[in-house]
mmCIF file of C-alpha atoms in Angstrom:
data_model
loop_
_atom_site.group_PDB
_atom_site.id
_atom_site.type_symbol
_atom_site.label_atom_id
_atom_site.label_comp_id
_atom_site.label_asym_id
_atom_site.label_seq_id
_atom_site.Cartn_x
_atom_site.Cartn_y
_atom_site.Cartn_z
ATOM 1 C CA UNK A 1 21.210 -19.109 -13.518
ATOM 2 C CA UNK A 2 17.509 -18.911 -12.777
ATOM 3 C CA UNK A 3 14.720 -20.562 -10.807
ATOM 4 C CA UNK A 4 11.042 -20.697 -11.658
ATOM 5 C CA UNK A 5 8.202 -19.773 -9.330
ATOM 6 C CA UNK A 6 6.005 -22.877 -9.450
ATOM 7 C CA UNK A 7 2.648 -21.112 -9.140
ATOM 8 C CA UNK A 8 3.210 -18.338 -11.695
ATOM 9 C CA UNK A 9 6.022 -19.519 -13.962
ATOM 10 C CA UNK A 10 7.875 -16.286 -13.226
ATOM 11 C CA UNK A 11 11.641 -16.537 -13.596
ATOM 12 C CA UNK A 12 14.054 -15.208 -10.978
ATOM 13 C CA UNK A 13 17.843 -14.844 -11.395
ATOM 14 C CA UNK A 14 19.818 -16.539 -8.641
ATOM 15 C CA UNK A 15 23.359 -16.653 -7.401
ATOM 16 C CA UNK A 16 25.241 -19.321 -5.497
ATOM 17 C CA UNK A 17 27.550 -17.897 -2.861
ATOM 18 C CA UNK A 18 29.735 -19.172 -0.054
ATOM 19 C CA UNK A 19 27.876 -19.437 3.242
ATOM 20 C CA UNK A 20 29.107 -16.882 5.776
ATOM 21 C CA UNK A 21 29.480 -17.527 9.500
ATOM 22 C CA UNK A 22 26.488 -15.388 10.389
ATOM 23 C CA UNK A 23 24.293 -17.428 8.018
ATOM 24 C CA UNK A 24 24.510 -20.474 10.284
ATOM 25 C CA UNK A 25 22.190 -18.818 12.811
ATOM 26 C CA UNK A 26 19.341 -19.083 10.302
ATOM 27 C CA UNK A 27 20.170 -22.606 9.057
ATOM 28 C CA UNK A 28 17.821 -24.438 11.394
ATOM 29 C CA UNK A 29 17.108 -28.157 11.183
ATOM 30 C CA UNK A 30 13.417 -27.430 10.979
ATOM 31 C CA UNK A 31 13.889 -25.456 7.769
ATOM 32 C CA UNK A 32 16.929 -27.096 6.191
ATOM 33 C CA UNK A 33 16.643 -30.692 7.471
ATOM 34 C CA UNK A 34 20.193 -31.066 8.777
ATOM 35 C CA UNK A 35 22.403 -29.590 11.394
ATOM 36 C CA UNK A 36 24.338 -27.534 8.836
ATOM 37 C CA UNK A 37 26.665 -26.245 11.559
ATOM 38 C CA UNK A 38 28.347 -29.668 11.348
ATOM 39 C CA UNK A 39 29.357 -28.794 7.775
ATOM 40 C CA UNK A 40 30.945 -25.446 8.592
ATOM 41 C CA UNK A 41 34.485 -26.750 8.213
ATOM 42 C CA UNK A 42 33.662 -27.824 4.650
ATOM 43 C CA UNK A 43 32.982 -25.696 1.581
ATOM 44 C CA UNK A 44 29.288 -24.795 1.839
ATOM 45 C CA UNK A 45 27.338 -22.765 -0.703
ATOM 46 C CA UNK A 46 23.919 -21.130 -0.511
ATOM 47 C CA UNK A 47 21.478 -20.360 -3.312
ATOM 48 C CA UNK A 48 19.643 -17.043 -3.086
ATOM 49 C CA UNK A 49 17.558 -14.951 -5.431
ATOM 50 C CA UNK A 50 19.790 -12.075 -6.619
ATOM 51 C CA UNK A 51 19.429 -9.136 -4.306
ATOM 52 C CA UNK A 52 17.724 -11.153 -1.568
ATOM 53 C CA UNK A 53 19.143 -12.746 1.579
ATOM 54 C CA UNK A 54 16.768 -15.674 2.069
ATOM 55 C CA UNK A 55 18.544 -19.006 1.536
ATOM 56 C CA UNK A 56 16.576 -21.374 -0.699
ATOM 57 C CA UNK A 57 19.059 -24.233 -0.847
ATOM 58 C CA UNK A 58 22.475 -25.373 0.332
ATOM 59 C CA UNK A 59 25.239 -27.671 -0.826
ATOM 60 C CA UNK A 60 28.356 -28.843 0.962
ATOM 61 C CA UNK A 61 31.258 -30.192 -1.077
ATOM 62 C CA UNK A 62 34.593 -31.919 -0.700
ATOM 63 C CA UNK A 63 37.238 -31.286 -3.348
ATOM 64 C CA UNK A 64 39.417 -34.310 -4.181
ATOM 65 C CA UNK A 65 42.043 -32.863 -6.583
ATOM 66 C CA UNK A 66 44.016 -36.121 -6.821
ATOM 67 C CA UNK A 67 40.951 -37.669 -8.475
ATOM 68 C CA UNK A 68 39.874 -34.516 -10.384
ATOM 69 C CA UNK A 69 36.598 -34.888 -8.505
ATOM 70 C CA UNK A 70 34.277 -32.912 -6.294
ATOM 71 C CA UNK A 71 32.059 -34.955 -3.993
ATOM 72 C CA UNK A 72 28.693 -33.557 -2.923
ATOM 73 C CA UNK A 73 28.395 -34.282 0.806
ATOM 74 C CA UNK A 74 25.013 -32.795 1.577
ATOM 75 C CA UNK A 75 22.492 -30.918 -0.527
ATOM 76 C CA UNK A 76 19.090 -29.655 0.546
ATOM 77 C CA UNK A 77 16.429 -27.196 -0.437
ATOM 78 C CA UNK A 78 14.508 -25.230 2.202
ATOM 79 C CA UNK A 79 11.298 -26.783 3.508
ATOM 80 C CA UNK A 80 9.046 -24.476 1.444
ATOM 81 C CA UNK A 81 10.671 -25.836 -1.678
ATOM 82 C CA UNK A 82 10.002 -29.512 -1.112
ATOM 83 C CA UNK A 83 7.664 -31.811 -2.981
ATOM 84 C CA UNK A 84 4.567 -30.946 -4.952
ATOM 85 C CA UNK A 85 3.843 -27.700 -3.099
ATOM 86 C CA UNK A 86 7.294 -26.229 -3.705
ATOM 87 C CA UNK A 87 7.559 -22.478 -4.211
ATOM 88 C CA UNK A 88 10.431 -22.646 -6.690
ATOM 89 C CA UNK A 89 11.667 -25.203 -9.187
ATOM 90 C CA UNK A 90 15.280 -25.933 -10.224
ATOM 91 C CA UNK A 91 16.994 -25.185 -6.914
ATOM 92 C CA UNK A 92 18.662 -28.598 -6.743
ATOM 93 C CA UNK A 93 19.622 -28.476 -10.425
ATOM 94 C CA UNK A 94 21.250 -25.074 -9.971
ATOM 95 C CA UNK A 95 23.203 -26.218 -6.928
ATOM 96 C CA UNK A 96 24.490 -29.303 -8.745
ATOM 97 C CA UNK A 97 25.368 -27.090 -11.738
ATOM 98 C CA UNK A 98 27.346 -24.746 -9.503
ATOM 99 C CA UNK A 99 29.414 -27.693 -8.272
ATOM 100 C CA UNK A 100 29.805 -28.890 -11.871
ATOM 101 C CA UNK A 101 31.163 -25.474 -12.896
ATOM 102 C CA UNK A 102 33.742 -25.555 -10.110
ATOM 103 C CA UNK A 103 34.814 -29.029 -11.222
ATOM 104 C CA UNK A 104 35.164 -28.109 -14.900
ATOM 105 C CA UNK A 105 36.956 -24.858 -14.062
ATOM 106 C CA UNK A 106 39.471 -26.789 -11.939
ATOM 107 C CA UNK A 107 39.855 -30.032 -13.867
ATOM 108 C CA UNK A 108 38.731 -29.400 -17.452
ATOM 109 C CA UNK A 109 38.038 -32.551 -19.440
ATOM 110 C CA UNK A 110 38.886 -34.725 -16.406
ATOM 111 C CA UNK A 111 36.190 -33.090 -14.245
ATOM 112 C CA UNK A 112 33.847 -35.256 -12.205
ATOM 113 C CA UNK A 113 31.221 -34.613 -9.556
ATOM 114 C CA UNK A 114 29.887 -37.434 -7.376
ATOM 115 C CA UNK A 115 27.272 -38.196 -4.776
ATOM 116 C CA UNK A 116 25.986 -41.258 -2.952
ATOM 117 C CA UNK A 117 22.212 -41.083 -2.565
ATOM 118 C CA UNK A 118 20.191 -43.929 -1.141
ATOM 119 C CA UNK A 119 19.256 -46.453 -3.825
ATOM 120 C CA UNK A 120 15.582 -45.474 -3.515
ATOM 121 C CA UNK A 121 16.251 -42.010 -4.943
ATOM 122 C CA UNK A 122 19.327 -42.726 -7.082
ATOM 123 C CA UNK A 123 17.226 -43.401 -10.174
ATOM 124 C CA UNK A 124 15.819 -39.858 -9.988
ATOM 125 C CA UNK A 125 19.334 -38.405 -10.278
ATOM 126 C CA UNK A 126 20.282 -40.846 -13.021
ATOM 127 C CA UNK A 127 17.208 -39.961 -15.044
ATOM 128 C CA UNK A 128 17.113 -36.211 -14.428
ATOM 129 C CA UNK A 129 20.824 -35.363 -14.540
ATOM 130 C CA UNK A 130 22.081 -38.260 -16.716
ATOM 131 C CA UNK A 131 24.440 -39.485 -14.012
ATOM 132 C CA UNK A 132 26.546 -42.642 -14.298
ATOM 133 C CA UNK A 133 26.351 -45.301 -11.595
ATOM 134 C CA UNK A 134 29.319 -47.139 -10.085
ATOM 135 C CA UNK A 135 28.315 -49.267 -7.125
ATOM 136 C CA UNK A 136 26.682 -46.876 -4.668
ATOM 137 C CA UNK A 137 28.158 -43.769 -6.297
ATOM 138 C CA UNK A 138 26.573 -41.578 -8.921
ATOM 139 C CA UNK A 139 28.888 -39.427 -10.992
ATOM 140 C CA UNK A 140 28.807 -36.898 -13.761
ATOM 141 C CA UNK A 141 31.669 -36.425 -16.210
ATOM 142 C CA UNK A 142 32.277 -35.057 -19.698
ATOM 143 C CA UNK A 143 30.128 -34.783 -21.796
ATOM 144 C CA UNK A 144 27.071 -34.939 -19.530
ATOM 145 C CA UNK A 145 28.598 -32.446 -17.069
ATOM 146 C CA UNK A 146 28.922 -29.895 -19.886
ATOM 147 C CA UNK A 147 25.335 -30.525 -21.009
ATOM 148 C CA UNK A 148 24.132 -29.907 -17.439
ATOM 149 C CA UNK A 149 26.041 -26.622 -17.216
ATOM 150 C CA UNK A 150 24.668 -25.506 -20.581
ATOM 151 C CA UNK A 151 21.151 -26.393 -19.464
ATOM 152 C CA UNK A 152 21.198 -24.412 -16.222
ATOM 153 C CA UNK A 153 23.852 -21.738 -16.668
ATOM 154 C CA UNK A 154 22.203 -18.929 -18.577
ATOM 155 C CA UNK A 155 21.372 -15.335 -17.822
ATOM 156 C CA UNK B 1 18.895 -41.629 11.592
ATOM 157 C CA UNK B 2 16.407 -38.852 12.371
ATOM 158 C CA UNK B 3 12.954 -38.742 10.812
ATOM 159 C CA UNK B 4 13.815 -35.646 8.808
ATOM 160 C CA UNK B 5 16.923 -37.334 7.402
ATOM 161 C CA UNK B 6 14.682 -40.241 6.453
ATOM 162 C CA UNK B 7 12.395 -37.854 4.586
ATOM 163 C CA UNK B 8 15.329 -36.470 2.659
ATOM 164 C CA UNK B 9 16.697 -39.901 1.875
ATOM 165 C CA UNK B 10 13.483 -41.029 0.191
ATOM 166 C CA UNK B 11 12.470 -37.820 -1.537
ATOM 167 C CA UNK B 12 15.015 -36.505 -4.042
ATOM 168 C CA UNK B 13 13.245 -33.171 -4.182
ATOM 169 C CA UNK B 14 14.531 -32.338 -0.705
ATOM 170 C CA UNK B 15 18.136 -33.066 -1.523
ATOM 171 C CA UNK B 16 20.728 -35.683 -0.783
ATOM 172 C CA UNK B 17 22.834 -36.830 2.148
ATOM 173 C CA UNK B 18 25.905 -38.530 0.765
ATOM 174 C CA UNK B 19 28.714 -38.318 3.250
ATOM 175 C CA UNK B 20 31.014 -41.311 3.427
ATOM 176 C CA UNK B 21 30.507 -43.408 6.543
ATOM 177 C CA UNK B 22 34.185 -44.327 6.850
ATOM 178 C CA UNK B 23 37.579 -43.739 5.255
ATOM 179 C CA UNK B 24 37.578 -47.348 4.070
ATOM 180 C CA UNK B 25 34.258 -46.851 2.285
ATOM 181 C CA UNK B 26 35.565 -43.631 0.733
ATOM 182 C CA UNK B 27 38.733 -45.333 -0.562
ATOM 183 C CA UNK B 28 36.861 -48.350 -1.954
ATOM 184 C CA UNK B 29 34.417 -46.096 -3.736
ATOM 185 C CA UNK B 30 37.231 -43.957 -5.108
ATOM 186 C CA UNK B 31 39.070 -46.937 -6.620
ATOM 187 C CA UNK B 32 35.953 -48.395 -8.245
ATOM 188 C CA UNK B 33 34.836 -45.012 -9.549
ATOM 189 C CA UNK B 34 38.242 -44.140 -10.978
ATOM 190 C CA UNK B 35 38.432 -47.447 -12.856
ATOM 191 C CA UNK B 36 35.073 -46.792 -14.469
ATOM 192 C CA UNK B 37 35.940 -43.200 -15.255
ATOM 193 C CA UNK B 38 39.270 -44.086 -16.872
ATOM 194 C CA UNK B 39 37.502 -46.643 -19.044
ATOM 195 C CA UNK B 40 34.975 -44.004 -20.145
ATOM 196 C CA UNK B 41 37.671 -41.367 -20.726
ATOM 197 C CA UNK B 42 39.491 -43.650 -23.174
ATOM 198 C CA UNK B 43 36.495 -43.475 -25.495
ATOM 199 C CA UNK B 44 35.855 -39.759 -25.161
ATOM 200 C CA UNK B 45 35.704 -38.203 -28.643
ATOM 201 C CA UNK B 46 38.210 -35.425 -29.418
ATOM 202 C CA UNK B 47 35.364 -32.963 -29.922
ATOM 203 C CA UNK B 48 34.144 -33.503 -26.370
ATOM 204 C CA UNK B 49 37.646 -32.979 -24.983
ATOM 205 C CA UNK B 50 37.916 -29.688 -26.870
ATOM 206 C CA UNK B 51 34.444 -28.721 -25.689
ATOM 207 C CA UNK B 52 35.485 -29.328 -22.071
ATOM 208 C CA UNK B 53 38.716 -27.365 -22.471
ATOM 209 C CA UNK B 54 36.875 -24.401 -23.980
ATOM 210 C CA UNK B 55 34.276 -24.446 -21.221
ATOM 211 C CA UNK B 56 37.071 -24.550 -18.643
ATOM 212 C CA UNK B 57 38.674 -21.554 -20.352
ATOM 213 C CA UNK B 58 35.391 -19.659 -20.429
ATOM 214 C CA UNK B 59 34.776 -20.277 -16.716
ATOM 215 C CA UNK B 60 38.323 -19.225 -15.820
ATOM 216 C CA UNK B 61 38.023 -16.038 -17.869
ATOM 217 C CA UNK B 62 34.729 -15.166 -16.178
ATOM 218 C CA UNK B 63 36.258 -15.851 -12.780
ATOM 219 C CA UNK B 64 39.243 -13.605 -13.535
ATOM 220 C CA UNK B 65 36.949 -10.717 -14.442
ATOM 221 C CA UNK B 66 35.138 -11.051 -11.116
ATOM 222 C CA UNK B 67 38.335 -11.307 -9.066
ATOM 223 C CA UNK B 68 38.532 -8.256 -6.790
ATOM 224 C CA UNK B 69 42.289 -8.588 -6.277
ATOM 225 C CA UNK B 70 44.829 -6.814 -8.434
ATOM 226 C CA UNK B 71 48.002 -8.560 -9.541
ATOM 227 C CA UNK B 72 50.677 -8.092 -12.125
ATOM 228 C CA UNK B 73 50.281 -11.419 -13.898
ATOM 229 C CA UNK B 74 49.738 -11.861 -17.609
ATOM 230 C CA UNK B 75 46.268 -13.279 -18.042
ATOM 231 C CA UNK B 76 45.290 -12.183 -21.556
ATOM 232 C CA UNK B 77 48.198 -13.940 -23.281
ATOM 233 C CA UNK B 78 47.738 -17.007 -21.053
ATOM 234 C CA UNK B 79 44.088 -17.231 -22.074
ATOM 235 C CA UNK B 80 44.944 -16.755 -25.761
ATOM 236 C CA UNK B 81 47.557 -19.501 -25.525
ATOM 237 C CA UNK B 82 45.088 -21.807 -23.767
ATOM 238 C CA UNK B 83 42.429 -21.083 -26.403
ATOM 239 C CA UNK B 84 44.744 -21.800 -29.325
ATOM 240 C CA UNK B 85 46.251 -24.942 -27.795
ATOM 241 C CA UNK B 86 42.805 -26.323 -26.922
ATOM 242 C CA UNK B 87 41.795 -26.408 -30.586
ATOM 243 C CA UNK B 88 44.961 -26.607 -32.680
ATOM 244 C CA UNK B 89 47.806 -29.091 -32.528
ATOM 245 C CA UNK B 90 49.962 -26.520 -34.368
ATOM 246 C CA UNK B 91 49.823 -22.826 -33.513
ATOM 247 C CA UNK B 92 50.855 -22.002 -37.081
ATOM 248 C CA UNK B 93 47.468 -23.295 -38.234
ATOM 249 C CA UNK B 94 45.700 -20.811 -35.978
ATOM 250 C CA UNK B 95 47.953 -18.020 -37.215
ATOM 251 C CA UNK B 96 47.038 -18.990 -40.767
ATOM 252 C CA UNK B 97 43.322 -19.059 -39.930
ATOM 253 C CA UNK B 98 43.346 -15.495 -38.610
ATOM 254 C CA UNK B 99 45.767 -14.226 -41.245
ATOM 255 C CA UNK B 100 48.705 -13.306 -38.993
ATOM 256 C CA UNK B 101 52.286 -14.547 -39.227
ATOM 257 C CA UNK B 102 53.368 -17.334 -36.868
ATOM 258 C CA UNK B 103 56.127 -15.009 -35.661
ATOM 259 C CA UNK B 104 53.606 -12.318 -34.717
ATOM 260 C CA UNK B 105 51.410 -14.832 -32.909
ATOM 261 C CA UNK B 106 54.396 -16.205 -31.016
ATOM 262 C CA UNK B 107 55.469 -12.712 -29.955
ATOM 263 C CA UNK B 108 51.979 -11.899 -28.685
ATOM 264 C CA UNK B 109 51.617 -15.170 -26.767
ATOM 265 C CA UNK B 110 55.051 -14.743 -25.205
ATOM 266 C CA UNK B 111 54.278 -11.110 -24.345
ATOM 267 C CA UNK B 112 57.147 -9.757 -26.433
ATOM 268 C CA UNK B 113 54.786 -7.367 -28.182
ATOM 269 C CA UNK B 114 51.358 -5.918 -27.433
ATOM 270 C CA UNK B 115 48.453 -7.478 -29.356
ATOM 271 C CA UNK B 116 47.075 -5.109 -31.986
ATOM 272 C CA UNK B 117 43.414 -4.150 -32.020
ATOM 273 C CA UNK B 118 43.049 -6.064 -35.261
ATOM 274 C CA UNK B 119 44.412 -9.179 -33.555
ATOM 275 C CA UNK B 120 41.865 -8.917 -30.733
ATOM 276 C CA UNK B 121 39.049 -8.396 -33.246
ATOM 277 C CA UNK B 122 40.119 -11.485 -35.192
ATOM 278 C CA UNK B 123 40.286 -13.441 -31.934
ATOM 279 C CA UNK B 124 36.739 -12.307 -31.097
ATOM 280 C CA UNK B 125 35.366 -13.447 -34.439
ATOM 281 C CA UNK B 126 37.262 -16.732 -34.379
ATOM 282 C CA UNK B 127 36.038 -17.629 -30.884
ATOM 283 C CA UNK B 128 32.407 -16.599 -31.516
ATOM 284 C CA UNK B 129 31.730 -19.708 -33.535
ATOM 285 C CA UNK B 130 33.620 -22.066 -31.227
ATOM 286 C CA UNK B 131 31.998 -20.853 -28.042
ATOM 287 C CA UNK B 132 28.501 -20.651 -29.555
ATOM 288 C CA UNK B 133 27.843 -24.272 -28.684
ATOM 289 C CA UNK B 134 28.885 -23.737 -25.054
ATOM 290 C CA UNK B 135 25.933 -21.651 -24.013
ATOM 291 C CA UNK B 136 26.206 -17.995 -23.074
ATOM 292 C CA UNK B 137 29.405 -16.421 -24.371
ATOM 293 C CA UNK B 138 29.988 -12.743 -24.960
ATOM 294 C CA UNK B 139 32.743 -12.219 -27.506
ATOM 295 C CA UNK B 140 33.526 -8.877 -25.803
ATOM 296 C CA UNK B 141 35.136 -10.966 -23.052
ATOM 297 C CA UNK B 142 38.499 -10.841 -24.864
ATOM 298 C CA UNK B 143 38.463 -7.038 -24.720
ATOM 299 C CA UNK B 144 37.317 -7.168 -21.124
ATOM 300 C CA UNK B 145 40.207 -9.461 -20.193
ATOM 301 C CA UNK B 146 42.729 -7.285 -22.068
ATOM 302 C CA UNK B 147 41.671 -4.047 -20.388
ATOM 303 C CA UNK B 148 41.055 -5.654 -17.013
ATOM 304 C CA UNK B 149 44.663 -6.821 -17.026
ATOM 305 C CA UNK B 150 45.814 -3.292 -17.850
ATOM 306 C CA UNK B 151 43.772 -1.960 -14.949
ATOM 307 C CA UNK B 152 45.095 -4.617 -12.571
ATOM 308 C CA UNK B 153 48.672 -3.922 -13.580
ATOM 309 C CA UNK B 154 48.244 -0.184 -13.041
ATOM 310 C CA UNK B 155 46.508 -0.549 -9.686
ATOM 311 C CA UNK B 156 48.995 -3.103 -8.388
ATOM 312 C CA UNK B 157 51.893 -0.776 -9.213
ATOM 313 C CA UNK B 158 50.629 2.270 -7.370
ATOM 314 C CA UNK B 159 53.729 2.455 -5.214
ATOM 315 C CA UNK B 160 55.761 3.087 -8.378
ATOM 316 C CA UNK B 161 53.709 5.813 -10.050
ATOM 317 C CA UNK B 162 51.565 7.444 -7.363
ATOM 318 C CA UNK B 163 54.204 9.575 -5.575
ATOM 319 C CA UNK B 164 55.379 11.174 -8.828
ATOM 320 C CA UNK B 165 51.895 11.735 -10.250
ATOM 321 C CA UNK B 166 50.453 13.083 -7.004
ATOM 322 C CA UNK B 167 52.970 15.912 -7.078
ATOM 323 C CA UNK B 168 51.590 17.026 -10.431
ATOM 324 C CA UNK B 169 47.943 17.136 -9.363
ATOM 325 C CA UNK B 170 46.462 20.228 -7.711
ATOM 326 C CA UNK B 171 42.991 21.088 -6.474
ATOM 327 C CA UNK B 172 42.531 24.768 -7.294
ATOM 328 C CA UNK B 173 38.776 24.333 -6.849
ATOM 329 C CA UNK B 174 38.327 22.460 -3.602
ATOM 330 C CA UNK B 175 34.910 20.925 -3.183
ATOM 331 C CA UNK B 176 33.676 21.123 0.372
ATOM 332 C CA UNK B 177 31.444 18.091 0.706
#
């Protein structure tokens, strides 16, 4: 999986790893928008450039095996990667893809990932990631979940 | 809600905050979503189901290779079985396609005999085409799985072989590091 430096177009390989306890010291609200310590009892992953420690984005998930589904609770990029002046592109896409891979690995053709964004930004996720909409919930299943993984998961 | 949460809510580039507000909301959502999903799944073409199964297999194989823990379980034959059953309704058809007897295939899958090198090579070539449409796939992964399992089995059984082997190993040239 890779991200792209917005200013130069240079490509950097990334990895998505489980957040460790010591990471929470650096996960400030000013940089990562939420009190991520509140998520420490959930499964939380960080996205870093391979070989580097700086955390560029985070995602917290809840596995719901009875529904073959993984729900994305919270997902953010770091403040330097927001909006038009972002340093790197594709952080969010890579984090969603990581969750998608877990879902497909666990649940195969029944795999589903879901999230519940505010209606004002839901259309962005529908358009960019081809998500389905059911009430307030956006979801991704086969075949779109496979297409997403193929799009982002390459060396 | 804090100002920064508001910023995130209205700008998708920051991320998303999508925790359920209550158990009731979570359950209601789950029921509605499952109904929609089941309706969509009914119309899922067979090719997409196979595609999903193969991707699942690929991800599980990659995960196994990264697993730092040794165990004595049979992974290679399990993955072969999963691969064959994902694509073929009859294993005999797969045996026919790679020019082995159904009896041989059955013995390999049930771990009654070791797979031959020729069998692994045929498996590599057969899976190349099928996995091509699933993004990055290195056909060497079958060999990697086969030998990784051998390594895991050996390392997990150290208590059985180490005492005997250690007695046969000397260090006539000791290196003082």
